[in-house]
mmCIF file of C-alpha atoms and ligand atoms in Angstrom:
data_model
loop_
_atom_site.group_PDB
_atom_site.id
_atom_site.type_symbol
_atom_site.label_atom_id
_atom_site.label_comp_id
_atom_site.label_asym_id
_atom_site.label_seq_id
_atom_site.Cartn_x
_atom_site.Cartn_y
_atom_site.Cartn_z
ATOM 1 C CA MET V 196 -18.569 16.431 -2.961
ATOM 2 C CA ARG V 197 -18.595 16.622 0.814
ATOM 3 C CA ASN V 198 -18.524 20.070 2.273
ATOM 4 C CA GLU V 199 -16.134 19.882 5.199
ATOM 5 C CA SER V 200 -16.966 22.896 7.319
ATOM 6 C CA LEU V 201 -14.204 24.943 8.876
ATOM 7 C CA ASN V 202 -13.712 25.674 12.514
ATOM 8 C CA PRO V 203 -11.124 28.436 12.803
ATOM 9 C CA GLU V 204 -10.643 27.722 16.504
ATOM 10 C CA ALA V 205 -9.435 24.252 15.685
ATOM 11 C CA VAL V 206 -6.834 25.496 13.226
ATOM 12 C CA PRO V 207 -3.418 24.544 14.578
ATOM 13 C CA GLN V 208 -0.858 27.278 15.050
ATOM 14 C CA SER V 209 1.990 27.551 12.623
ATOM 15 C CA LEU V 210 4.600 25.075 13.801
ATOM 16 C CA THR V 211 7.439 27.505 13.474
ATOM 17 C CA GLY V 212 5.459 30.673 13.946
ATOM 18 C CA PHE V 213 6.012 31.559 10.295
ATOM 19 C CA VAL V 214 4.218 34.747 9.354
ATOM 20 C CA PRO V 215 4.581 35.821 5.729
ATOM 21 C CA THR V 216 5.926 39.371 5.724
ATOM 22 C CA THR V 217 8.556 39.770 3.046
ATOM 23 C CA THR V 218 9.446 38.130 -0.201
ATOM 24 C CA ALA V 219 13.141 37.936 0.734
ATOM 25 C CA ALA V 220 13.254 34.140 0.523
ATOM 26 C CA ALA V 221 11.381 34.171 -2.740
ATOM 27 C CA SER V 222 13.679 36.726 -4.309
ATOM 28 C CA GLN V 223 16.664 34.377 -4.017
ATOM 29 C CA HIS V 224 15.141 32.078 -6.598
ATOM 30 C CA ALA V 225 13.964 32.392 -10.119
ATOM 31 C CA GLU V 226 10.200 32.769 -10.199
ATOM 32 C CA GLY V 227 8.589 29.368 -10.612
ATOM 33 C CA THR V 228 11.339 27.246 -9.071
ATOM 34 C CA LEU V 229 11.980 25.781 -5.651
ATOM 35 C CA ILE V 230 15.663 25.458 -4.879
ATOM 36 C CA ASP V 231 16.878 24.893 -1.352
ATOM 37 C CA LYS V 232 19.986 26.381 0.200
ATOM 38 C CA TYR V 233 22.032 23.325 -0.775
ATOM 39 C CA GLY V 234 21.068 23.772 -4.432
ATOM 40 C CA ARG V 235 18.601 20.883 -4.570
ATOM 41 C CA HIS V 236 15.671 21.444 -6.888
ATOM 42 C CA VAL V 237 12.314 20.433 -5.410
ATOM 43 C CA THR V 238 10.084 19.072 -8.158
ATOM 44 C CA TYR V 239 8.100 16.450 -6.272
ATOM 45 C CA ILE V 240 5.543 16.626 -3.449
ATOM 46 C CA ARG V 241 4.031 13.844 -1.411
ATOM 47 C CA LEU V 242 0.640 14.886 -0.208
ATOM 48 C CA SER V 243 -1.040 12.964 2.593
ATOM 49 C CA ILE V 244 -4.788 13.354 2.242
ATOM 50 C CA THR V 245 -5.768 11.492 5.412
ATOM 51 C CA ASP V 246 -4.093 10.175 8.555
ATOM 52 C CA ARG V 247 -6.706 7.400 8.741
ATOM 53 C CA CYS V 248 -6.205 3.884 7.515
ATOM 54 C CA ASP V 249 -8.066 0.596 7.376
ATOM 55 C CA PHE V 250 -4.853 -1.241 8.399
ATOM 56 C CA ARG V 251 -2.581 -0.807 11.424
ATOM 57 C CA CYS V 252 0.764 -2.030 10.093
ATOM 58 C CA THR V 253 3.053 -2.773 13.015
ATOM 59 C CA TYR V 254 5.995 -0.777 11.583
ATOM 60 C CA CYS V 255 3.812 2.228 10.741
ATOM 61 C CA MET V 256 1.264 2.717 13.492
ATOM 62 C CA ALA V 257 0.729 1.986 17.159
ATOM 63 C CA GLU V 258 -2.048 -0.464 17.938
ATOM 64 C CA GLU V 259 -4.228 2.272 19.431
ATOM 65 C CA MET V 260 -4.207 5.346 17.245
ATOM 66 C CA THR V 261 -6.013 8.615 17.803
ATOM 67 C CA PHE V 262 -6.879 10.191 14.488
ATOM 68 C CA LEU V 263 -7.291 13.881 13.805
ATOM 69 C CA PRO V 264 -10.670 15.550 14.164
ATOM 70 C CA ARG V 265 -12.095 16.227 10.718
ATOM 71 C CA ASP V 266 -11.833 20.010 10.920
ATOM 72 C CA GLN V 267 -8.070 19.763 11.482
ATOM 73 C CA VAL V 268 -7.606 17.828 8.263
ATOM 74 C CA LEU V 269 -7.153 19.561 4.922
ATOM 75 C CA THR V 270 -10.301 19.566 2.829
ATOM 76 C CA LEU V 271 -9.857 18.121 -0.637
ATOM 77 C CA GLU V 272 -10.205 21.632 -2.063
ATOM 78 C CA GLU V 273 -7.334 22.741 0.204
ATOM 79 C CA CYS V 274 -5.283 19.753 -0.972
ATOM 80 C CA LEU V 275 -5.888 20.850 -4.543
ATOM 81 C CA ARG V 276 -4.947 24.439 -3.746
ATOM 82 C CA ILE V 277 -1.670 23.279 -2.231
ATOM 83 C CA ALA V 278 -0.907 20.985 -5.185
ATOM 84 C CA SER V 279 -1.755 23.723 -7.655
ATOM 85 C CA THR V 280 0.473 26.257 -5.870
ATOM 86 C CA PHE V 281 3.398 23.823 -5.857
ATOM 87 C CA VAL V 282 2.885 23.079 -9.550
ATOM 88 C CA GLY V 283 2.974 26.832 -10.160
ATOM 89 C CA LEU V 284 6.380 26.779 -8.442
ATOM 90 C CA GLY V 285 7.783 24.162 -10.780
ATOM 91 C CA VAL V 286 6.694 20.895 -9.157
ATOM 92 C CA THR V 287 6.051 18.280 -11.846
ATOM 93 C CA LYS V 288 5.117 15.213 -9.800
ATOM 94 C CA VAL V 289 2.517 14.794 -7.063
ATOM 95 C CA ARG V 290 2.162 11.598 -5.071
ATOM 96 C CA VAL V 291 -1.069 11.263 -3.139
ATOM 97 C CA THR V 292 -0.641 9.151 -0.036
ATOM 98 C CA GLY V 293 -1.741 8.859 3.585
ATOM 99 C CA GLY V 294 -2.740 7.063 5.823
ATOM 100 C CA GLU V 295 -4.669 5.134 3.247
ATOM 101 C CA PRO V 296 -5.650 7.655 0.562
ATOM 102 C CA LEU V 297 -8.447 5.505 -0.835
ATOM 103 C CA VAL V 298 -10.382 5.532 2.439
ATOM 104 C CA ARG V 299 -10.835 9.274 1.958
ATOM 105 C CA HIS V 300 -14.207 10.006 0.420
ATOM 106 C CA ASN V 301 -13.822 11.526 -3.059
ATOM 107 C CA ALA V 302 -10.075 10.829 -3.322
ATOM 108 C CA VAL V 303 -10.547 10.033 -7.017
ATOM 109 C CA TRP V 304 -12.067 13.471 -7.602
ATOM 110 C CA LEU V 305 -8.892 15.007 -6.179
ATOM 111 C CA MET V 306 -6.649 12.829 -8.353
ATOM 112 C CA GLU V 307 -8.580 13.920 -11.423
ATOM 113 C CA GLN V 308 -8.271 17.608 -10.554
ATOM 114 C CA ILE V 309 -4.557 17.307 -9.841
ATOM 115 C CA ALA V 310 -3.990 15.394 -13.097
ATOM 116 C CA ARG V 311 -5.447 18.382 -14.971
ATOM 117 C CA LEU V 312 -3.017 20.936 -13.517
ATOM 118 C CA GLU V 313 -1.050 22.610 -16.244
ATOM 119 C CA GLY V 314 2.673 21.913 -15.910
ATOM 120 C CA LEU V 315 2.231 18.673 -13.976
ATOM 121 C CA LYS V 316 3.859 15.616 -15.561
ATOM 122 C CA GLU V 317 2.356 12.950 -13.360
ATOM 123 C CA VAL V 318 0.076 12.273 -10.462
ATOM 124 C CA VAL V 319 0.671 8.964 -8.704
ATOM 125 C CA ILE V 320 -0.702 7.236 -5.644
ATOM 126 C CA THR V 321 0.600 4.941 -2.913
ATOM 127 C CA THR V 322 -2.044 2.621 -1.526
ATOM 128 C CA ASN V 323 -2.314 -0.479 0.622
ATOM 129 C CA GLY V 324 -4.484 -1.971 -2.144
ATOM 130 C CA SER V 325 -7.446 -2.791 0.080
ATOM 131 C CA GLN V 326 -9.881 -0.664 -1.955
ATOM 132 C CA LEU V 327 -8.284 -1.114 -5.361
ATOM 133 C CA ASP V 328 -10.706 -3.644 -6.767
ATOM 134 C CA ARG V 329 -13.255 -0.787 -6.660
ATOM 135 C CA PHE V 330 -10.960 2.123 -7.447
ATOM 136 C CA ALA V 331 -8.436 0.862 -10.015
ATOM 137 C CA GLN V 332 -10.597 1.805 -13.004
ATOM 138 C CA PRO V 333 -11.722 5.222 -11.663
ATOM 139 C CA LEU V 334 -8.093 6.070 -10.803
ATOM 140 C CA PHE V 335 -6.955 5.118 -14.274
ATOM 141 C CA ASP V 336 -9.767 7.167 -15.807
ATOM 142 C CA ALA V 337 -8.776 10.096 -13.587
ATOM 143 C CA GLY V 338 -5.333 10.176 -15.244
ATOM 144 C CA VAL V 339 -3.210 8.120 -12.834
ATOM 145 C CA LYS V 340 -0.592 6.257 -14.875
ATOM 146 C CA ARG V 341 1.539 4.653 -12.182
ATOM 147 C CA ILE V 342 0.555 3.161 -8.868
ATOM 148 C CA ASN V 343 2.450 1.819 -5.852
ATOM 149 C CA ILE V 344 0.848 -0.940 -3.810
ATOM 150 C CA SER V 345 2.241 -2.016 -0.451
ATOM 151 C CA LEU V 346 2.615 -5.759 0.055
ATOM 152 C CA ASP V 347 4.925 -7.179 2.726
ATOM 153 C CA THR V 348 3.912 -10.834 2.637
ATOM 154 C CA LEU V 349 2.046 -13.370 0.523
ATOM 155 C CA ARG V 350 0.861 -15.401 3.517
ATOM 156 C CA ALA V 351 -2.632 -14.596 4.739
ATOM 157 C CA GLU V 352 -1.988 -15.229 8.423
ATOM 158 C CA ARG V 353 1.210 -13.277 8.415
ATOM 159 C CA PHE V 354 -0.513 -10.491 6.523
ATOM 160 C CA LYS V 355 -3.014 -10.252 9.337
ATOM 161 C CA GLU V 356 -0.206 -10.151 11.901
ATOM 162 C CA ILE V 357 1.711 -7.392 10.117
ATOM 163 C CA THR V 358 -1.308 -5.235 9.259
ATOM 164 C CA ARG V 359 -3.187 -6.232 12.452
ATOM 165 C CA ILE V 360 -6.512 -6.159 10.558
ATOM 166 C CA GLY V 361 -5.870 -6.460 6.818
ATOM 167 C CA ASP V 362 -7.184 -9.133 4.465
ATOM 168 C CA LEU V 363 -4.570 -10.383 1.979
ATOM 169 C CA ALA V 364 -7.176 -11.746 -0.453
ATOM 170 C CA LYS V 365 -8.656 -8.268 -0.885
ATOM 171 C CA VAL V 366 -5.261 -6.762 -1.662
ATOM 172 C CA LEU V 367 -4.478 -9.521 -4.168
ATOM 173 C CA ARG V 368 -7.801 -8.788 -5.873
ATOM 174 C CA GLY V 369 -6.828 -5.119 -5.920
ATOM 175 C CA ILE V 370 -3.503 -5.959 -7.605
ATOM 176 C CA GLU V 371 -5.353 -7.971 -10.257
ATOM 177 C CA ALA V 372 -7.765 -5.082 -10.831
ATOM 178 C CA ALA V 373 -4.853 -2.669 -11.243
ATOM 179 C CA LYS V 374 -3.224 -4.997 -13.752
ATOM 180 C CA ALA V 375 -6.468 -5.373 -15.689
ATOM 181 C CA VAL V 376 -6.995 -1.625 -16.217
ATOM 182 C CA GLY V 377 -3.522 -1.238 -17.716
ATOM 183 C CA PHE V 378 -1.528 1.215 -15.598
ATOM 184 C CA GLN V 379 1.799 2.004 -17.279
ATOM 185 C CA ARG V 380 3.634 0.715 -14.232
ATOM 186 C CA ILE V 381 2.607 -0.998 -11.035
ATOM 187 C CA LYS V 382 5.135 -1.258 -8.233
ATOM 188 C CA LEU V 383 4.870 -3.260 -5.050
ATOM 189 C CA ASN V 384 6.466 -1.817 -1.910
ATOM 190 C CA ALA V 385 7.639 -4.218 0.783
ATOM 191 C CA VAL V 386 9.165 -3.160 4.091
ATOM 192 C CA MET V 387 11.884 -5.674 4.992
ATOM 193 C CA MET V 388 11.728 -6.999 8.551
ATOM 194 C CA ARG V 389 13.965 -9.591 10.152
ATOM 195 C CA ASP V 390 12.086 -12.659 11.383
ATOM 196 C CA ARG V 391 8.797 -11.208 10.108
ATOM 197 C CA ASN V 392 9.075 -11.396 6.333
ATOM 198 C CA ASP V 393 12.767 -11.716 5.431
ATOM 199 C CA ASP V 394 12.169 -15.369 4.514
ATOM 200 C CA GLU V 395 9.740 -14.211 1.802
ATOM 201 C CA LEU V 396 11.928 -11.844 -0.190
ATOM 202 C CA ILE V 397 12.504 -14.424 -2.928
ATOM 203 C CA ASP V 398 8.782 -15.300 -3.064
ATOM 204 C CA LEU V 399 7.817 -11.631 -3.304
ATOM 205 C CA VAL V 400 10.218 -11.094 -6.212
ATOM 206 C CA GLN V 401 8.902 -14.218 -7.931
ATOM 207 C CA PHE V 402 5.350 -12.931 -7.430
ATOM 208 C CA ALA V 403 6.298 -9.591 -9.061
ATOM 209 C CA ILE V 404 7.970 -11.407 -11.961
ATOM 210 C CA ASP V 405 4.917 -13.629 -12.475
ATOM 211 C CA LYS V 406 2.661 -10.565 -12.544
ATOM 212 C CA GLY V 407 5.028 -8.562 -14.780
ATOM 213 C CA ILE V 408 5.240 -5.718 -12.257
ATOM 214 C CA ASP V 409 8.026 -3.989 -10.288
ATOM 215 C CA ILE V 410 8.887 -4.371 -6.632
ATOM 216 C CA SER V 411 10.859 -2.189 -4.221
ATOM 217 C CA PHE V 412 12.134 -3.272 -0.856
ATOM 218 C CA ILE V 413 12.295 -0.612 1.849
ATOM 219 C CA GLU V 414 14.562 -0.509 4.886
ATOM 220 C CA GLU V 415 12.464 0.196 7.972
ATOM 221 C CA MET V 416 12.679 3.797 9.139
ATOM 222 C CA PRO V 417 12.456 4.998 12.774
ATOM 223 C CA LEU V 418 9.318 7.118 12.484
ATOM 224 C CA GLY V 419 7.102 7.175 15.560
ATOM 225 C CA GLU V 420 7.156 5.000 18.677
ATOM 226 C CA ILE V 421 5.821 1.535 17.907
ATOM 227 C CA GLY V 422 5.560 -1.592 20.016
ATOM 228 C CA HIS V 423 8.925 -3.133 19.081
ATOM 229 C CA GLY V 424 12.498 -1.832 19.119
ATOM 230 C CA ARG V 425 13.192 -1.350 15.445
ATOM 231 C CA GLN V 426 16.788 -2.485 15.730
ATOM 232 C CA SER V 427 15.528 -6.048 16.235
ATOM 233 C CA THR V 428 13.597 -6.083 12.946
ATOM 234 C CA TYR V 429 15.951 -3.987 10.819
ATOM 235 C CA PHE V 430 16.994 -5.823 7.661
ATOM 236 C CA SER V 431 19.474 -4.189 5.305
ATOM 237 C CA THR V 432 19.439 -3.876 1.543
ATOM 238 C CA GLU V 433 22.849 -5.517 1.419
ATOM 239 C CA GLU V 434 21.584 -8.652 3.119
ATOM 240 C CA ALA V 435 18.460 -8.681 0.939
ATOM 241 C CA ILE V 436 20.532 -8.510 -2.232
ATOM 242 C CA GLU V 437 22.727 -11.368 -1.020
ATOM 243 C CA ARG V 438 19.641 -13.435 -0.318
ATOM 244 C CA LEU V 439 18.001 -12.699 -3.669
ATOM 245 C CA GLN V 440 21.231 -13.585 -5.467
ATOM 246 C CA THR V 441 20.911 -17.145 -4.208
ATOM 247 C CA ARG V 442 17.943 -17.473 -6.589
ATOM 248 C CA PHE V 443 18.148 -14.709 -9.218
ATOM 249 C CA THR V 444 20.787 -13.058 -11.353
ATOM 250 C CA LEU V 445 20.619 -9.387 -10.384
ATOM 251 C CA LEU V 446 22.066 -6.879 -12.829
ATOM 252 C CA PRO V 447 22.533 -3.308 -11.579
ATOM 253 C CA SER V 448 20.528 -0.787 -13.559
ATOM 254 C CA THR V 449 20.855 2.967 -13.934
ATOM 255 C CA GLU V 450 17.067 3.349 -14.301
ATOM 256 C CA SER V 451 15.310 5.751 -11.990
ATOM 257 C CA SER V 452 11.684 6.320 -11.148
ATOM 258 C CA GLY V 453 12.503 9.820 -9.907
ATOM 259 C CA GLY V 454 12.874 8.686 -6.303
ATOM 260 C CA PRO V 455 15.478 7.187 -3.991
ATOM 261 C CA ALA V 456 15.047 3.579 -5.199
ATOM 262 C CA ARG V 457 18.114 1.992 -6.819
ATOM 263 C CA TYR V 458 17.136 -0.643 -9.336
ATOM 264 C CA TRP V 459 18.314 -4.036 -10.427
ATOM 265 C CA ARG V 460 17.122 -6.127 -13.344
ATOM 266 C CA ILE V 461 16.684 -9.864 -13.661
ATOM 267 C CA PRO V 462 17.424 -11.152 -17.187
ATOM 268 C CA ASP V 463 14.404 -12.246 -19.243
ATOM 269 C CA THR V 464 11.873 -10.602 -16.928
ATOM 270 C CA GLN V 465 10.010 -7.288 -17.116
ATOM 271 C CA SER V 466 10.304 -6.528 -13.432
ATOM 272 C CA ARG V 467 12.571 -3.952 -11.874
ATOM 273 C CA ILE V 468 13.772 -4.808 -8.384
ATOM 274 C CA GLY V 469 14.293 -1.644 -6.344
ATOM 275 C CA PHE V 470 15.809 -0.914 -2.966
ATOM 276 C CA ILE V 471 15.011 2.121 -0.881
ATOM 277 C CA SER V 472 17.862 2.205 1.579
ATOM 278 C CA PRO V 473 17.718 5.212 3.877
ATOM 279 C CA HIS V 474 20.225 3.535 6.213
ATOM 280 C CA SER V 475 22.757 1.929 3.947
ATOM 281 C CA HIS V 476 22.587 4.394 1.026
ATOM 282 C CA ASN V 477 21.460 7.710 2.386
ATOM 283 C CA PHE V 478 19.802 9.595 -0.470
ATOM 284 C CA CYS V 479 19.664 13.087 1.034
ATOM 285 C CA ASP V 480 22.141 14.607 -1.463
ATOM 286 C CA SER V 481 19.742 14.121 -4.333
ATOM 287 C CA CYS V 482 16.515 14.779 -2.414
ATOM 288 C CA ASN V 483 13.975 16.457 -4.705
ATOM 289 C CA ARG V 484 10.855 16.320 -2.561
ATOM 290 C CA VAL V 485 8.880 17.759 0.330
ATOM 291 C CA ARG V 486 5.936 16.317 2.218
ATOM 292 C CA ILE V 487 2.616 17.728 3.300
ATOM 293 C CA THR V 488 0.709 16.056 6.105
ATOM 294 C CA ALA V 489 -3.046 15.596 6.228
ATOM 295 C CA ARG V 490 -3.048 18.468 8.721
ATOM 296 C CA GLY V 491 -1.392 20.747 6.209
ATOM 297 C CA GLU V 492 2.089 20.763 7.739
ATOM 298 C CA LEU V 493 4.821 21.168 5.187
ATOM 299 C CA TYR V 494 7.825 19.031 6.117
ATOM 300 C CA PRO V 495 10.833 19.730 3.920
ATOM 301 C CA CYS V 496 12.596 16.612 5.273
ATOM 302 C CA LEU V 497 11.125 13.238 6.297
ATOM 303 C CA GLY V 498 13.778 12.735 8.968
ATOM 304 C CA ASN V 499 13.558 16.124 10.704
ATOM 305 C CA ASN V 500 10.944 17.929 12.740
ATOM 306 C CA ASP V 501 11.161 21.346 11.035
ATOM 307 C CA ALA V 502 7.860 22.237 9.424
ATOM 308 C CA ILE V 503 5.497 25.046 8.603
ATOM 309 C CA SER V 504 1.752 24.799 9.008
ATOM 310 C CA LEU V 505 -0.013 25.812 5.812
ATOM 311 C CA LEU V 506 -3.511 25.338 7.180
ATOM 312 C CA PRO V 507 -3.885 28.756 8.872
ATOM 313 C CA LEU V 508 -2.610 30.445 5.727
ATOM 314 C CA LEU V 509 -5.128 28.584 3.594
ATOM 315 C CA ARG V 510 -7.999 29.409 5.893
ATOM 316 C CA GLU V 511 -7.056 33.007 6.711
ATOM 317 C CA HIS V 512 -6.489 33.858 3.042
ATOM 318 C CA PRO V 513 -9.138 31.906 1.148
ATOM 319 C CA ASP V 514 -8.799 34.039 -2.007
ATOM 320 C CA ASP V 515 -5.125 34.932 -1.941
ATOM 321 C CA ASN V 516 -2.406 32.375 -2.645
ATOM 322 C CA ALA V 517 0.492 34.786 -2.117
ATOM 323 C CA PRO V 518 1.009 33.964 1.608
ATOM 324 C CA LEU V 519 0.881 30.250 0.847
ATOM 325 C CA LYS V 520 3.411 30.627 -1.930
ATOM 326 C CA GLU V 521 5.692 32.667 0.265
ATOM 327 C CA ALA V 522 5.543 30.095 3.062
ATOM 328 C CA ILE V 523 6.423 27.334 0.624
ATOM 329 C CA MET V 524 9.420 29.284 -0.648
ATOM 330 C CA HIS V 525 10.456 29.993 2.947
ATOM 331 C CA THR V 526 10.732 26.252 3.642
ATOM 332 C CA MET V 527 13.450 25.992 1.012
ATOM 333 C CA GLY V 528 15.599 27.859 3.517
ATOM 334 C CA ILE V 529 14.901 25.373 6.335
ATOM 335 C CA LYS V 530 15.199 22.110 4.382
ATOM 336 C CA ALA V 531 17.774 20.111 6.319
ATOM 337 C CA LYS V 532 20.925 18.917 4.595
ATOM 338 C CA GLY V 533 20.085 15.377 5.607
ATOM 339 C CA HIS V 534 19.208 12.971 8.372
ATOM 340 C CA ASP V 535 20.670 9.854 9.929
ATOM 341 C CA PHE V 536 18.016 7.186 10.466
ATOM 342 C CA THR V 537 20.548 4.571 11.549
ATOM 343 C CA GLU V 538 21.459 6.555 14.643
ATOM 344 C CA GLN V 539 17.787 6.952 15.512
ATOM 345 C CA MET V 540 16.740 3.298 15.234
ATOM 346 C CA ASN V 541 16.028 2.620 18.897
ATOM 347 C CA SER V 542 15.162 6.146 19.983
ATOM 348 C CA PRO V 543 13.399 7.924 17.164
ATOM 349 C CA GLN V 544 13.884 11.679 17.044
ATOM 350 C CA VAL V 545 10.935 11.952 14.725
ATOM 351 C CA VAL V 546 7.877 11.336 16.820
ATOM 352 C CA ARG V 547 5.304 11.337 14.027
ATOM 353 C CA PHE V 548 4.319 8.112 12.329
ATOM 354 C CA MET V 549 4.862 7.488 8.636
ATOM 355 C CA SER V 550 1.073 7.453 8.251
ATOM 356 C CA MET V 551 1.093 11.062 9.456
ATOM 357 C CA THR V 552 3.835 12.386 7.215
ATOM 358 C CA GLY V 553 2.790 10.391 4.183
ATOM 359 C CA GLY V 554 5.139 7.626 3.104
HETATM 360 N N1 LIG J 654 -1.390 3.335 3.211
HETATM 361 C C1 LIG J 654 -0.619 3.417 2.019
HETATM 362 C C2 LIG J 654 0.316 2.239 1.886
HETATM 363 O O1 LIG J 654 0.512 1.523 2.874
HETATM 364 O O2 LIG J 654 0.840 2.060 0.802
HETATM 365 C C3 LIG J 654 0.145 4.718 1.872
HETATM 366 C C4 LIG J 654 0.802 5.295 3.086
HETATM 367 S S1 LIG J 654 2.115 4.329 3.764
HETATM 368 C C5 LIG J 654 2.611 5.334 5.116
HETATM 369 C C6 LIG J 654 3.352 4.519 2.512
HETATM 370 C C7 LIG J 654 4.502 3.559 2.558
HETATM 371 O O3 LIG J 654 5.248 3.785 3.718
HETATM 372 C C8 LIG J 654 4.100 2.099 2.560
HETATM 373 O O4 LIG J 654 4.745 1.434 1.493
HETATM 374 C C9 LIG J 654 4.601 1.600 3.889
HETATM 375 O O5 LIG J 654 5.005 0.271 3.809
HETATM 376 C C10 LIG J 654 5.744 2.539 4.165
HETATM 377 N N2 LIG J 654 6.094 2.681 5.572
HETATM 378 C C11 LIG J 654 5.279 2.965 6.613
HETATM 379 N N3 LIG J 654 5.982 3.045 7.761
HETATM 380 C C12 LIG J 654 7.268 2.784 7.444
HETATM 381 C C13 LIG J 654 8.482 2.729 8.193
HETATM 382 N N4 LIG J 654 8.514 2.950 9.496
HETATM 383 N N5 LIG J 654 9.624 2.443 7.503
HETATM 384 C C14 LIG J 654 9.612 2.220 6.168
HETATM 385 N N6 LIG J 654 8.512 2.276 5.416
HETATM 386 C C15 LIG J 654 7.347 2.548 6.039
HETATM 387 FE FE1 LIG J 655 -1.933 2.100 6.799
HETATM 388 FE FE2 LIG J 655 -0.109 2.279 4.900
HETATM 389 FE FE3 LIG J 655 0.552 2.710 7.454
HETATM 390 FE FE4 LIG J 655 -0.053 0.266 6.712
HETATM 391 S S1 LIG J 655 1.675 1.466 5.963
HETATM 392 S S2 LIG J 655 -0.841 1.323 8.554
HETATM 393 S S3 LIG J 655 -1.564 0.600 5.195
HETATM 394 S S4 LIG J 655 -0.791 3.947 6.257
#
């Protein structure tokens, strides 16, 4: 595997100046559990392994992006060390994301190592699907059972407009490859956008039904400054459900995939239709996750700027995980009660892009 050399001078400073000194935060919790001050149990991490991507989706990135220098990005070994430490603290699910995780060299190696961690129930990945025709089988062999693939449109020209550079045919081949290797579940993720893809919601559901896979629709979140005011493209879950009901019978379901999606079923089909509705159904009360950026920043809440940089701890203590563990436990004390994305739609308070935090 690639040996990504370290440059200590390039290591970013801790975002909050956290210096591990005591185990006071840790002592509030039973060993091996992460419980925040509102009593929420963190069992799930989303780990961004790169900020780079082979697409530039208009809702996710600016047209011109500056990506991190390589020595400021976690090495894959550091990613594994973080995942392993979280699993030691009771985390049972790791989602590898990005940027586009499959553009990172040796991403499959990392998935395989994470899948082997004792105590972990599942390792999953979110991908734009562009590399899946090559990587579906290796991912499956590495122990990945479920996979999320982003797909906002079934029209090639529109796909190019939304992703700025993506090729729909490649993604459709990737979806076929994923189906062929037999993942337990495949879920499509579609961001709903007024006047950009809202006329395709029915077609996207029909596509999922035809393929025998799930689909979740996501309300657009105000993360990072992009070219358009997000209020103009915002499309709510409520309106989407109304629209889908003109074609399908939607039955509410109590199923959960361990995340914020609320599911509906359509009789006589295998597909679950999910909605991730950070605006209309804020899911902060049941939040069970934290996020780690490709730069090693630990964000306890997607919608807030509080974070701790794990990278200096990893690099200053290469053989001692205690400071890392203590920093992780410390963040349980700064995890925000919640956020209000609706208020932030036209002036985002969170300046980082979704590709940075890991969607
Ligand atoms: N590149 C991979 C992909 O597109 O699936 C993984 C990273 S991407 C940031 C993860 C998910 O976040 C994708 O499903 C994407 O559609 C979603 N996403 C990105 N920006 C978003 C935003 N501003 N609001 C809602 N969802 C967003
Ligand atoms: Fe890349 Fe995923 Fe963001 Fe699209 S949503 S630009 S594919 S990271």
